[in-house]
CSV table of C-alpha atoms and ligand atoms in Angstrom, one decimal:
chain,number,residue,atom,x,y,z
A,1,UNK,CA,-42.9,57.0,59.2
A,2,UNK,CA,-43.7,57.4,55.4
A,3,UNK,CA,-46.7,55.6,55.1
A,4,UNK,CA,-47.5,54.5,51.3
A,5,UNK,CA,-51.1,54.6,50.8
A,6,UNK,CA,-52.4,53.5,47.7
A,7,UNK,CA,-56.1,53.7,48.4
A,8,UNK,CA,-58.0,54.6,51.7
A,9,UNK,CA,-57.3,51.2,53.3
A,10,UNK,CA,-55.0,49.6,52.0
A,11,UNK,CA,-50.9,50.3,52.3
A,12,UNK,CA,-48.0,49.0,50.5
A,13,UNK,CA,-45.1,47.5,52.9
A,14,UNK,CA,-42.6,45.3,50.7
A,15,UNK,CA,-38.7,45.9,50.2
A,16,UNK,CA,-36.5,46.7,47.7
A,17,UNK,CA,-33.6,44.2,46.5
A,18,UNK,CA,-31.3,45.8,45.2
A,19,UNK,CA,-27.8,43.7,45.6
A,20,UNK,CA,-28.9,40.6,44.2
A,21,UNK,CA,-27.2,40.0,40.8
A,22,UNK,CA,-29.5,37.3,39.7
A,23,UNK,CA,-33.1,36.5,40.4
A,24,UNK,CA,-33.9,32.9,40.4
A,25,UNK,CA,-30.0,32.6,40.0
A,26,UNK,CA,-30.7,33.2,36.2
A,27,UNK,CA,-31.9,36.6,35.0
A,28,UNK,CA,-29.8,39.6,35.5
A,29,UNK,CA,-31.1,42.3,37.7
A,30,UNK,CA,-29.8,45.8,36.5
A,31,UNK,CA,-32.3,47.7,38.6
A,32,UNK,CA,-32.9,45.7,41.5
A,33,UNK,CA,-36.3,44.4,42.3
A,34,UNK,CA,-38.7,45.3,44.5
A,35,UNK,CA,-40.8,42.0,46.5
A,36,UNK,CA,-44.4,43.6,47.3
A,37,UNK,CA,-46.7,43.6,50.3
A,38,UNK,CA,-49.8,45.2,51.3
A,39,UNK,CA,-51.6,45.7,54.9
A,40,UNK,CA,-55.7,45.8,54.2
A,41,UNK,CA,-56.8,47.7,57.2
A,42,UNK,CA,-61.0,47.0,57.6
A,43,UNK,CA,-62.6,48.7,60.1
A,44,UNK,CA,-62.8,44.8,62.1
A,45,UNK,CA,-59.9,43.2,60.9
A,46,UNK,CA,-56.2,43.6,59.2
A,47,UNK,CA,-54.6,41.5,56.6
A,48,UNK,CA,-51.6,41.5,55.2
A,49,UNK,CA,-51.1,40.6,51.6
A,50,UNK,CA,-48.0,38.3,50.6
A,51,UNK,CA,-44.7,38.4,52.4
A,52,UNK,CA,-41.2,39.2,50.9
A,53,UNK,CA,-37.8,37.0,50.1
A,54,UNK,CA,-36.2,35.2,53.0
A,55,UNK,CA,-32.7,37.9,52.5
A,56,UNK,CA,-35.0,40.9,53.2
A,57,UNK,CA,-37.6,40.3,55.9
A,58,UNK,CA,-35.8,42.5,58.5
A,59,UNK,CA,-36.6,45.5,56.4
A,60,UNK,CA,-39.7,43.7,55.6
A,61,UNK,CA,-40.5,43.5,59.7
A,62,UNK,CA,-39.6,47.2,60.9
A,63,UNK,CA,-41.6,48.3,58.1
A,64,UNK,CA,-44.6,47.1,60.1
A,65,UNK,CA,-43.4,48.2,63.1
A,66,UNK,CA,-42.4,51.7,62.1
A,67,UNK,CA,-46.1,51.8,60.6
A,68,UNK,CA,-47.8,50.8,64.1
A,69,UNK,CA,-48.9,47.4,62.9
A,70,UNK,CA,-49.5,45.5,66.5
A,71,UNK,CA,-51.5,43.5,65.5
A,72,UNK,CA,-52.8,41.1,62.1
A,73,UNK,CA,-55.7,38.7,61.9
A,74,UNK,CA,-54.8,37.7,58.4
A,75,UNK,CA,-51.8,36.5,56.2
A,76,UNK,CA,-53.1,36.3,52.6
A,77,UNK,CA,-50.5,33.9,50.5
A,78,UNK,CA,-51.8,34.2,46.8
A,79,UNK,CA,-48.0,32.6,45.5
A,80,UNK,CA,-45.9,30.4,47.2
A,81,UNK,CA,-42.6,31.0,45.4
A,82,UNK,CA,-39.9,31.8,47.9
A,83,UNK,CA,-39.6,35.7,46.6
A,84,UNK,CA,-42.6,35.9,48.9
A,85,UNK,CA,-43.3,33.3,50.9
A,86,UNK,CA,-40.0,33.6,52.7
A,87,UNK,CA,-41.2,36.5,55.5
A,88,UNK,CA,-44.3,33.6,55.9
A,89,UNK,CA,-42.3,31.8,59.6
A,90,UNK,CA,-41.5,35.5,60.7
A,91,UNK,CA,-44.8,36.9,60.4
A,92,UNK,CA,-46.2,33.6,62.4
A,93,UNK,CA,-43.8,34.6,65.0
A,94,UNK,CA,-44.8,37.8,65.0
A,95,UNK,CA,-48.2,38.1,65.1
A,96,UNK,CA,-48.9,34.4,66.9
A,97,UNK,CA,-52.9,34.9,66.9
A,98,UNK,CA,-52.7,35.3,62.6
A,99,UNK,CA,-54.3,33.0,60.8
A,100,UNK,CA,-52.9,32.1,57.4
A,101,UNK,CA,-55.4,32.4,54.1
A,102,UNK,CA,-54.7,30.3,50.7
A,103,UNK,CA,-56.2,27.5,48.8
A,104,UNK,CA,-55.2,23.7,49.2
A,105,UNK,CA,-52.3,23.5,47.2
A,106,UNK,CA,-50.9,26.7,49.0
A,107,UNK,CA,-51.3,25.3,52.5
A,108,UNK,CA,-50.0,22.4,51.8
A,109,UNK,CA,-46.6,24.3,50.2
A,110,UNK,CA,-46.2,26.2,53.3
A,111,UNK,CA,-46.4,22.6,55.1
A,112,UNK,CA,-43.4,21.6,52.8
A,113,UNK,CA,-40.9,24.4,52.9
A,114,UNK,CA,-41.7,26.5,56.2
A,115,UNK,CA,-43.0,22.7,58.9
A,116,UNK,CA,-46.1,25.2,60.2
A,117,UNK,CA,-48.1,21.9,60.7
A,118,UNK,CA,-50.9,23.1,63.1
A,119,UNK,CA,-54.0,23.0,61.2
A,120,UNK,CA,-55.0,26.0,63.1
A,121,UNK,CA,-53.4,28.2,61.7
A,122,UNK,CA,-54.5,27.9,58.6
A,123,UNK,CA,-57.9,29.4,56.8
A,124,UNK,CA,-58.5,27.2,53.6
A,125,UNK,CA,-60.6,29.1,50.5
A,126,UNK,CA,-62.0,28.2,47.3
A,127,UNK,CA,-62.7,30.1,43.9
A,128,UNK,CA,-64.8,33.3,44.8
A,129,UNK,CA,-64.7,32.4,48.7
A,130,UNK,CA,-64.6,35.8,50.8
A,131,UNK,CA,-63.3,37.0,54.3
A,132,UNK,CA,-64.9,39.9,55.8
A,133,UNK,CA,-62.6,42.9,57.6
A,134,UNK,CA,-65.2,45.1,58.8
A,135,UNK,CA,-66.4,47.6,56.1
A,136,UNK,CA,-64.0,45.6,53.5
A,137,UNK,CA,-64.0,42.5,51.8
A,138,UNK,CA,-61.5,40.4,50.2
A,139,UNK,CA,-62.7,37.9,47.6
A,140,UNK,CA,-60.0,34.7,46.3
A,141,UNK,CA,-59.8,34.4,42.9
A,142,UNK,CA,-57.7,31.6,41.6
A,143,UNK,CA,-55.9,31.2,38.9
A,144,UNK,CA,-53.7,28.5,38.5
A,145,UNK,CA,-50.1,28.0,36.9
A,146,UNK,CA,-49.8,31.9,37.0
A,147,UNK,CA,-46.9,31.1,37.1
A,148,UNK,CA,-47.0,28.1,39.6
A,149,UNK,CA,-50.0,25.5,40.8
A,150,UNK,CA,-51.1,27.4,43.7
A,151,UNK,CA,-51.5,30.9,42.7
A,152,UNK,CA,-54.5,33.3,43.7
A,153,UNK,CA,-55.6,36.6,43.3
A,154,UNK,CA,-56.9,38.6,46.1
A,155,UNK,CA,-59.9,41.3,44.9
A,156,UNK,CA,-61.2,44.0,47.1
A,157,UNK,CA,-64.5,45.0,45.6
A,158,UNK,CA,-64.9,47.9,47.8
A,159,UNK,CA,-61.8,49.6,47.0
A,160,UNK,CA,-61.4,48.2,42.8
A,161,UNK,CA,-58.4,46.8,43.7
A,162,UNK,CA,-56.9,43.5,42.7
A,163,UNK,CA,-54.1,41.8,44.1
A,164,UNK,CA,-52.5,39.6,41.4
A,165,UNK,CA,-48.9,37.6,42.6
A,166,UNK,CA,-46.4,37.9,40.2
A,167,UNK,CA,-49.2,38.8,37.3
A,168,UNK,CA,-48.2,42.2,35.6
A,169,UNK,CA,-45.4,41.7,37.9
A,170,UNK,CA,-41.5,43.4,36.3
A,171,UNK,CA,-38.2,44.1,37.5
A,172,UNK,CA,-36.7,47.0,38.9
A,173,UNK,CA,-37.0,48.5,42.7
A,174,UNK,CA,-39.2,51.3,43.5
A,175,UNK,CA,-37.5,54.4,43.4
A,176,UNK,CA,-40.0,56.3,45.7
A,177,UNK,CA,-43.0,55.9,44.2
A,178,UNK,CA,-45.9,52.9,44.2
A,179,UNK,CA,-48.0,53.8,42.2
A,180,UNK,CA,-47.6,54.6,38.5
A,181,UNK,CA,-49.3,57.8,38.6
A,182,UNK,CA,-45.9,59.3,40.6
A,183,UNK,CA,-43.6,57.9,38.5
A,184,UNK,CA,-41.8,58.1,35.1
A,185,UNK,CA,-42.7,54.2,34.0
A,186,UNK,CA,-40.4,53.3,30.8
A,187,UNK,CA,-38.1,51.6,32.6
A,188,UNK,CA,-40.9,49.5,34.3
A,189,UNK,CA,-42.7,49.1,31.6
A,190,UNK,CA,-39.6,47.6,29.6
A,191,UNK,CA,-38.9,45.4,32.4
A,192,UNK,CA,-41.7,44.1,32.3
A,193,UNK,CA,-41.5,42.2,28.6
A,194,UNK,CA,-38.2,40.9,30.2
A,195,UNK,CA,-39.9,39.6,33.7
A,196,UNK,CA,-42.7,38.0,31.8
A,197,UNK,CA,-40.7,36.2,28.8
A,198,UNK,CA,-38.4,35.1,31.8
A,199,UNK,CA,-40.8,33.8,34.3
A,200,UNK,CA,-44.4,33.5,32.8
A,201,UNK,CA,-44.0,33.2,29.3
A,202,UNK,CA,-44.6,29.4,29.2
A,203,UNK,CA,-48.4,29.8,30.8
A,204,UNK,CA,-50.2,32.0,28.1
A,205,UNK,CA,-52.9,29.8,28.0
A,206,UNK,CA,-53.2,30.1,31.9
A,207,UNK,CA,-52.8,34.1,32.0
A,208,UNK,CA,-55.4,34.4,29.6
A,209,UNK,CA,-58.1,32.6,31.2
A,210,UNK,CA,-57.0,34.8,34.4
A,211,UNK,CA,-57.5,38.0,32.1
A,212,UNK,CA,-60.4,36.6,31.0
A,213,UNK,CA,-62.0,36.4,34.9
A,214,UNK,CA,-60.9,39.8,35.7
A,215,UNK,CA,-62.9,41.0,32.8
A,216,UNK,CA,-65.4,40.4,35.0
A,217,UNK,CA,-64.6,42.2,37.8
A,218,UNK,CA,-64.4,46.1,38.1
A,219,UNK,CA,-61.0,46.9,38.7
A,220,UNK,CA,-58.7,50.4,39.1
A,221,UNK,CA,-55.5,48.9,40.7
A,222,UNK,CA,-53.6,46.1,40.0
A,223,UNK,CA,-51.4,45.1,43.0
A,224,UNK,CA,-48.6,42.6,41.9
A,225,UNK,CA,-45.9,41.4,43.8
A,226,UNK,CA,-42.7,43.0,42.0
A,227,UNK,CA,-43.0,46.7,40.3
A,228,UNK,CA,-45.2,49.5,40.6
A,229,UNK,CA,-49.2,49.5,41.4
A,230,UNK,CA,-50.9,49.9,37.9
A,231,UNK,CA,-53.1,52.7,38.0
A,232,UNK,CA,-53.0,55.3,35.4
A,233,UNK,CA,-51.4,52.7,33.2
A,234,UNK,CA,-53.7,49.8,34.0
A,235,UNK,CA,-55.2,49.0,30.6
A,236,UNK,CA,-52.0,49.4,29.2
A,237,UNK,CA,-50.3,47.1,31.4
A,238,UNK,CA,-53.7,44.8,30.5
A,239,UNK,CA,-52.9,44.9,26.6
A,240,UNK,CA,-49.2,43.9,26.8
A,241,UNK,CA,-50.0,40.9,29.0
A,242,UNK,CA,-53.0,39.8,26.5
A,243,UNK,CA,-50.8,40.4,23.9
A,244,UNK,CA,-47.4,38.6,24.9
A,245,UNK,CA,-50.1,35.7,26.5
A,246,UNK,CA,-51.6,35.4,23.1
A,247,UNK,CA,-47.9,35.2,21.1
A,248,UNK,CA,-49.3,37.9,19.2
A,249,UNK,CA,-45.3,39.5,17.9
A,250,UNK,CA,-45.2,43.4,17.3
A,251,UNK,CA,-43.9,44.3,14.2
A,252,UNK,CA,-39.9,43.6,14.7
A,253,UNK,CA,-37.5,41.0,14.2
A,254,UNK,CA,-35.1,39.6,16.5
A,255,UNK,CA,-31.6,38.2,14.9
A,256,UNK,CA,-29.6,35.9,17.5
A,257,UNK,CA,-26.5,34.9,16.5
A,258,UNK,CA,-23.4,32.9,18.1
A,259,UNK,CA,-19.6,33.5,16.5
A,260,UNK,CA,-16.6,32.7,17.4
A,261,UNK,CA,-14.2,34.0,14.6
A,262,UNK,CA,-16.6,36.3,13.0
A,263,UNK,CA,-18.1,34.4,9.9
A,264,UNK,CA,-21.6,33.8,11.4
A,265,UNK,CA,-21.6,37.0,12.6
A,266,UNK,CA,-20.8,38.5,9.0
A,267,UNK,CA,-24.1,36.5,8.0
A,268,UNK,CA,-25.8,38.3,10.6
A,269,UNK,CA,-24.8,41.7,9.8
A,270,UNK,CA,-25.8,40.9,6.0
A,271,UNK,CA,-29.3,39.6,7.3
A,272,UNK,CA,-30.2,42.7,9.1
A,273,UNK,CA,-29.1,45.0,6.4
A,274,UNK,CA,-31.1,43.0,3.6
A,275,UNK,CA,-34.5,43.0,6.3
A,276,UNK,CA,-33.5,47.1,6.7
A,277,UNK,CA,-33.2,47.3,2.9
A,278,UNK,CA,-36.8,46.1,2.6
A,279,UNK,CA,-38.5,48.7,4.7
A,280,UNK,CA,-38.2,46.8,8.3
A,281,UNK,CA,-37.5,49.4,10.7
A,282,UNK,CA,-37.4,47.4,14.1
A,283,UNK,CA,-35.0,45.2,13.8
A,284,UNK,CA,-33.0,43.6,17.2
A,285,UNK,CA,-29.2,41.9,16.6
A,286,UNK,CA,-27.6,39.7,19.5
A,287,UNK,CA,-24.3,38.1,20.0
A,288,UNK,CA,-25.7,35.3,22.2
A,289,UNK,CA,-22.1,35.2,23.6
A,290,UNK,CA,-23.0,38.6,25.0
A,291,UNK,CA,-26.4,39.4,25.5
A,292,UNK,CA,-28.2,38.0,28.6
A,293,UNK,CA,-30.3,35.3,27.9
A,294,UNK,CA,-33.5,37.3,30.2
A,295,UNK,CA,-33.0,40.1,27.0
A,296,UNK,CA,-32.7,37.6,23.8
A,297,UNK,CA,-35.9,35.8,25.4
A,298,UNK,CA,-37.9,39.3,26.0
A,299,UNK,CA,-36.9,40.2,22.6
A,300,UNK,CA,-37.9,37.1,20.5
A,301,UNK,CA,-41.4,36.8,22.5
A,302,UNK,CA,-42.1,39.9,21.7
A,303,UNK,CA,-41.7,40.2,18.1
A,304,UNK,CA,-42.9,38.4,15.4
A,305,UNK,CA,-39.9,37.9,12.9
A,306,UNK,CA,-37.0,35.8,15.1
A,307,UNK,CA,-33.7,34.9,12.9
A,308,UNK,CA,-31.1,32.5,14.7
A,309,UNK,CA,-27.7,31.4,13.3
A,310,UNK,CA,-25.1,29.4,15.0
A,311,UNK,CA,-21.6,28.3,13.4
A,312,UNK,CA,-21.3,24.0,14.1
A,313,UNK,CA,-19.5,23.2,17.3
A,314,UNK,CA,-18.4,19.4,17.7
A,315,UNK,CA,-21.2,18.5,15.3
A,316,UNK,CA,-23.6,20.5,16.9
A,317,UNK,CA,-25.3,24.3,18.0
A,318,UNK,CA,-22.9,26.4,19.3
A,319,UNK,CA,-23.5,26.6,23.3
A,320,UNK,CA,-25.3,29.6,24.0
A,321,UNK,CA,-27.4,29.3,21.2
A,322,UNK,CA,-28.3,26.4,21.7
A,323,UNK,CA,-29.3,27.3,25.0
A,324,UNK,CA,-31.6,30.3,23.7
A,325,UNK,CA,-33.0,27.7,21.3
A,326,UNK,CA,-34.3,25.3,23.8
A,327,UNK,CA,-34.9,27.9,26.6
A,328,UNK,CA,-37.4,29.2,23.5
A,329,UNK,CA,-38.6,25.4,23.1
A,330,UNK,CA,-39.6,25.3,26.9
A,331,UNK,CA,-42.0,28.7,26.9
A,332,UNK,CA,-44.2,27.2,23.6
A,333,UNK,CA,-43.6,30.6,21.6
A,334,UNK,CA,-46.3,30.5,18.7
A,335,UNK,CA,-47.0,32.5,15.9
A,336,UNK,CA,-43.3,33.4,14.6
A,337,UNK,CA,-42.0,33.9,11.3
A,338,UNK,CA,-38.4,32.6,10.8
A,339,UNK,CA,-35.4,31.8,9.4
A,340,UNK,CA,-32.0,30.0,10.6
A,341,UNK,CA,-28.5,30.6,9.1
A,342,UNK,CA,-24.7,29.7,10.1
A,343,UNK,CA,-21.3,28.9,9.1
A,344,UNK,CA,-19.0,25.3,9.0
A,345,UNK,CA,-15.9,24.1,8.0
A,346,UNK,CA,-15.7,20.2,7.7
A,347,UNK,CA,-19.3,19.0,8.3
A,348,UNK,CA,-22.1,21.1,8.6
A,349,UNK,CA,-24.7,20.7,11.8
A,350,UNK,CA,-26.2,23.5,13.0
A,351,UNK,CA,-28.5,25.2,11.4
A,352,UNK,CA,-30.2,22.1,10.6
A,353,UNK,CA,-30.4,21.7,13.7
A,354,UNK,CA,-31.9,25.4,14.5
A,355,UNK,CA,-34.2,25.3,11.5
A,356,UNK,CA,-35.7,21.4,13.0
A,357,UNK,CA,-36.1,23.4,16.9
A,358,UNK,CA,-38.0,26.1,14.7
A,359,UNK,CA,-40.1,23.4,12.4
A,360,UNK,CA,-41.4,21.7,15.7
A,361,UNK,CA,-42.5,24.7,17.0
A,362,UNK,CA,-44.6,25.1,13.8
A,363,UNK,CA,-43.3,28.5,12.5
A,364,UNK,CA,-43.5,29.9,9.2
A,365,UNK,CA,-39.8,29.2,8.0
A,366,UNK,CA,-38.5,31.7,5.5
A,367,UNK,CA,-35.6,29.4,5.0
A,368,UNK,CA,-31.8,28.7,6.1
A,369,UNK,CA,-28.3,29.6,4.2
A,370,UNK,CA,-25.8,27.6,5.2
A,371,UNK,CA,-21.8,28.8,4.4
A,372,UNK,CA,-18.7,26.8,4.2
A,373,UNK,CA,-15.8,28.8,6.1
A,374,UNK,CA,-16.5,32.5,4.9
A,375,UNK,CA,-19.0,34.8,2.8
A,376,UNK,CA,-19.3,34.5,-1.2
A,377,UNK,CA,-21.3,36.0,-3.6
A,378,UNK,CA,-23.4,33.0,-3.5
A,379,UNK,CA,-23.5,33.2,0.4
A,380,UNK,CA,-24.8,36.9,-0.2
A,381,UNK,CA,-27.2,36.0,-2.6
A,382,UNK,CA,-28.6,33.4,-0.6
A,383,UNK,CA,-29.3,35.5,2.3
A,384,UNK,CA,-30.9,38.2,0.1
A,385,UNK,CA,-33.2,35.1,-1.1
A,386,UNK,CA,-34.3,34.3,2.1
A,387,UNK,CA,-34.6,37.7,3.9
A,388,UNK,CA,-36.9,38.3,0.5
A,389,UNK,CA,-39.1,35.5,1.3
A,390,UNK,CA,-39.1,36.4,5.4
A,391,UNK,CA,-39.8,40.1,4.2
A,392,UNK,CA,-43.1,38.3,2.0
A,393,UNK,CA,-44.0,36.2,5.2
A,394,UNK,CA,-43.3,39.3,7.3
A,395,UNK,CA,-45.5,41.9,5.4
A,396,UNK,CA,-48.7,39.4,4.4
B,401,FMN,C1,-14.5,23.7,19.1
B,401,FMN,C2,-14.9,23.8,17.7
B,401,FMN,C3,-15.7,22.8,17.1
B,401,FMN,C4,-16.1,22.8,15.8
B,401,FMN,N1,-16.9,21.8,15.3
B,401,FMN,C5,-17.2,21.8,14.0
B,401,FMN,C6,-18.0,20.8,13.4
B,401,FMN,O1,-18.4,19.8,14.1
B,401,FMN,N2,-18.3,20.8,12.1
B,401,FMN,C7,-17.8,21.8,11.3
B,401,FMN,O2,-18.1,21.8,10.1
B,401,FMN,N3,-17.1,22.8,11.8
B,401,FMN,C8,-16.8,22.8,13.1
B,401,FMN,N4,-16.0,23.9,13.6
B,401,FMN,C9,-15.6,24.9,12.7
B,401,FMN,C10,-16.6,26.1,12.8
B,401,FMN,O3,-17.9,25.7,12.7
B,401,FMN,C11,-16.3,27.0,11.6
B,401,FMN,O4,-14.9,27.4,11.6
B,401,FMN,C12,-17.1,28.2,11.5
B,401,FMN,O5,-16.8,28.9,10.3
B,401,FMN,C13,-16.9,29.2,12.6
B,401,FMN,O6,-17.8,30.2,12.5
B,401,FMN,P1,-17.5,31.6,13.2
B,401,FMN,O7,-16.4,32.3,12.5
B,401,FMN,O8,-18.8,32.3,13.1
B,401,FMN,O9,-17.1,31.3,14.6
B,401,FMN,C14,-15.7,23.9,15.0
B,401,FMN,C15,-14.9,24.9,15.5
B,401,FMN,C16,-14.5,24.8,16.8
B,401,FMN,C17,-13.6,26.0,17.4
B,402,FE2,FE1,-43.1,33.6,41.2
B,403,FE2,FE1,-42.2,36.7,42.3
């Protein structure tokens, strides 16, 4: 059996998904996923860290088996979402003397979805409780709304080694490798600003006082639930969650757009040329009709200049714009410099509309150009106004 050992003690058993088309029915999966799982092995006891989706627990199972795992005294849950809870009734079934470890809120969740009523079962811990495996340790760290109420962090102080739920968490299955040091991580890596703008993005606050408590912990792996064990690229990993928790935009600028006959999309084309014009080198353009939601959200939470236009449909944003607009509205986004733009033919709506989403989200506005049915000179020139004054806002 190929055994993935990622330190001494400690093994990874989760699964890859790769046929599911959507995760959370929403965000496109490309390169799969993979749902994580660790066995602790202490010289006393075993635990085993998180469980995998519902779809995937046979794998999940003869995993163990094929690895010679007879027997485990502990079920660590440090996130309750489905993707990993879902292996949580087999695993019970299993291995009937297993006691199950999480906080309050988690035990009662596993009440609610899986029925496992008998208080027995369960092991209830606080902030900076510990169980003891022998030679080992593992020490409960929580940290709430990361991305839901009950989630936990699991630290083993004797091996450095932290694992975090669906923090530094990212799409794509494991193509052989765990850990980062074996692999080529690019594609992680990018995955990873579309995971978190996705599924975290709304809990900066929250992900930043967890950063803040493993500051004060010694830590060489991070163990999340989806991707690759950071290792080699662990402070790495560490700066791109501060930074996308903090709203702190890269230099770039996103342009969303939605057309139907081309006009607004004209606009578009004029904007990006006039920000390339004036020295902007990163510079993003989606037809919202045709990029994936997952990727327009990944793309205007991580940079700092976002432009959205939209032509007026029945008085208001044109569908999947507006969509992007208020899926940006419901993860907070701060700190963006902006500017809104679109085209009418009777009664102009829109990007009134756009420009009041981006106002009440406290942005620095660069301005909007509105155009009645197709491009003039005066349209031109009124986009070269604005992406002057974005370009000010931009560089200062
Ligand atoms: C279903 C539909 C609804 C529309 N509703 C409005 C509207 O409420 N007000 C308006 O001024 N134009 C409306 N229009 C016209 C478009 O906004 C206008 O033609 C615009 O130039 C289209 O931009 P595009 O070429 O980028 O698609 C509507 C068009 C369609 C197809
Ligand atoms: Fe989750
Ligand atoms: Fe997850």
């Amino acid at each position: 059996m190929f055994i993935h050992k990622i330190t001494d003690s400690i093994d990874y058993v989760g699964v890859n998904d790769r046929t599911t088309e959507l995760f959370e029915g929403l965000w496109p999966l490309p390169y799969g996923i993979s749902y994580n799982s660790y066995i602790v092995k202490g010289s006393e006891k075993i635990a085993l860290i998180d469980t995998v989706e519902l779809g995937h627990t046979r794998e999940f199972m003869e995993s163990l088996r094929l690895q010679g795992i007879d027997k485990i005294d502990y079920l660590i849950i440090n996130h309750m979402e489905p993707d990993h809870s879902g292996g949580i009734p087999l695993v019970v079934t299993a291995f009937p003397d297993i006691k199950i470890v999480g906080n309050k809120k988690t035990i009662d969740m596993i009440k609610g979805f899986y029925h496992l009523m008998n208080d027995y079962l369960y092991v209830e811990v606080a902030e900076n409780q510990t169980i003891d495996l022998g030679n080992i340790s593992l020490k409960f760290i929580m940290t709430p709304m990361l991305h839901w109420p009950e989630t936990m962090m699991t630290y083993c102080e004797e091996e450095k080694l932290i694992f975090t739920g669906d923090a530094f968490g990212c799409y794509g299955a494991l193509n052989g490798g765990v850990v980062d040091d074996s692999m080529e991580c690019s594609l992680y890596i990018n995955e990873m600003y579309r995971y978190y703008s996705n599924i975290v993005a709304k809990y900066g606050k929250f992900v930043l006082s967890a950063l803040k408590k493993l500051s004060s912990v010694e830590i060489e792996y991070l163990c999340p639930t989806h991707g690759p064990v950071w290792h080699s690229r662990l402070a790495e990993v560490l700066e791109i969650t501060r930074r996308l928790a903090s709203y702190e935009g890269e230099d770039g600028v996103t342009i969303i757009y939605g057309s139907m006959y081309g006009n607004t999309a004209e606009m578009a084309e004029l904007f990006a040329i006039s920000l390339s014009r004036r020295g902007i080198k990163n510079i993003r353009v989606h037809n919202a009709s045709k990029s994936s939601l997952s990727e327009m959200l990944a793309d205007a939470l991580r940079y700092k200049g976002l432009i959205i236009g939209s032509p007026t449909y029945n008085t208001e944003i044109y569908p999947p714009v507006s969509h992007l607009v208020s899926a940006i509205r419901a993860r907070d986004m701060k700190n963006k410099i902006v500017a809104s733009f679109g085209g009418y033919t009777w009664a102009p709506g829109a990007t009134k509309k756009i420009a009041d989403n981006l106002e009440a989200m406290n942005f620095q506005d660069a301005g909007s150009v509105i155009m009645k049915q197709s491009l003039t000179e005066e349209v031109e020139n009124n986009i070269s106004e604005v992406a002057e004054k974005f370009c000010a806002l931009f560089n200062s």
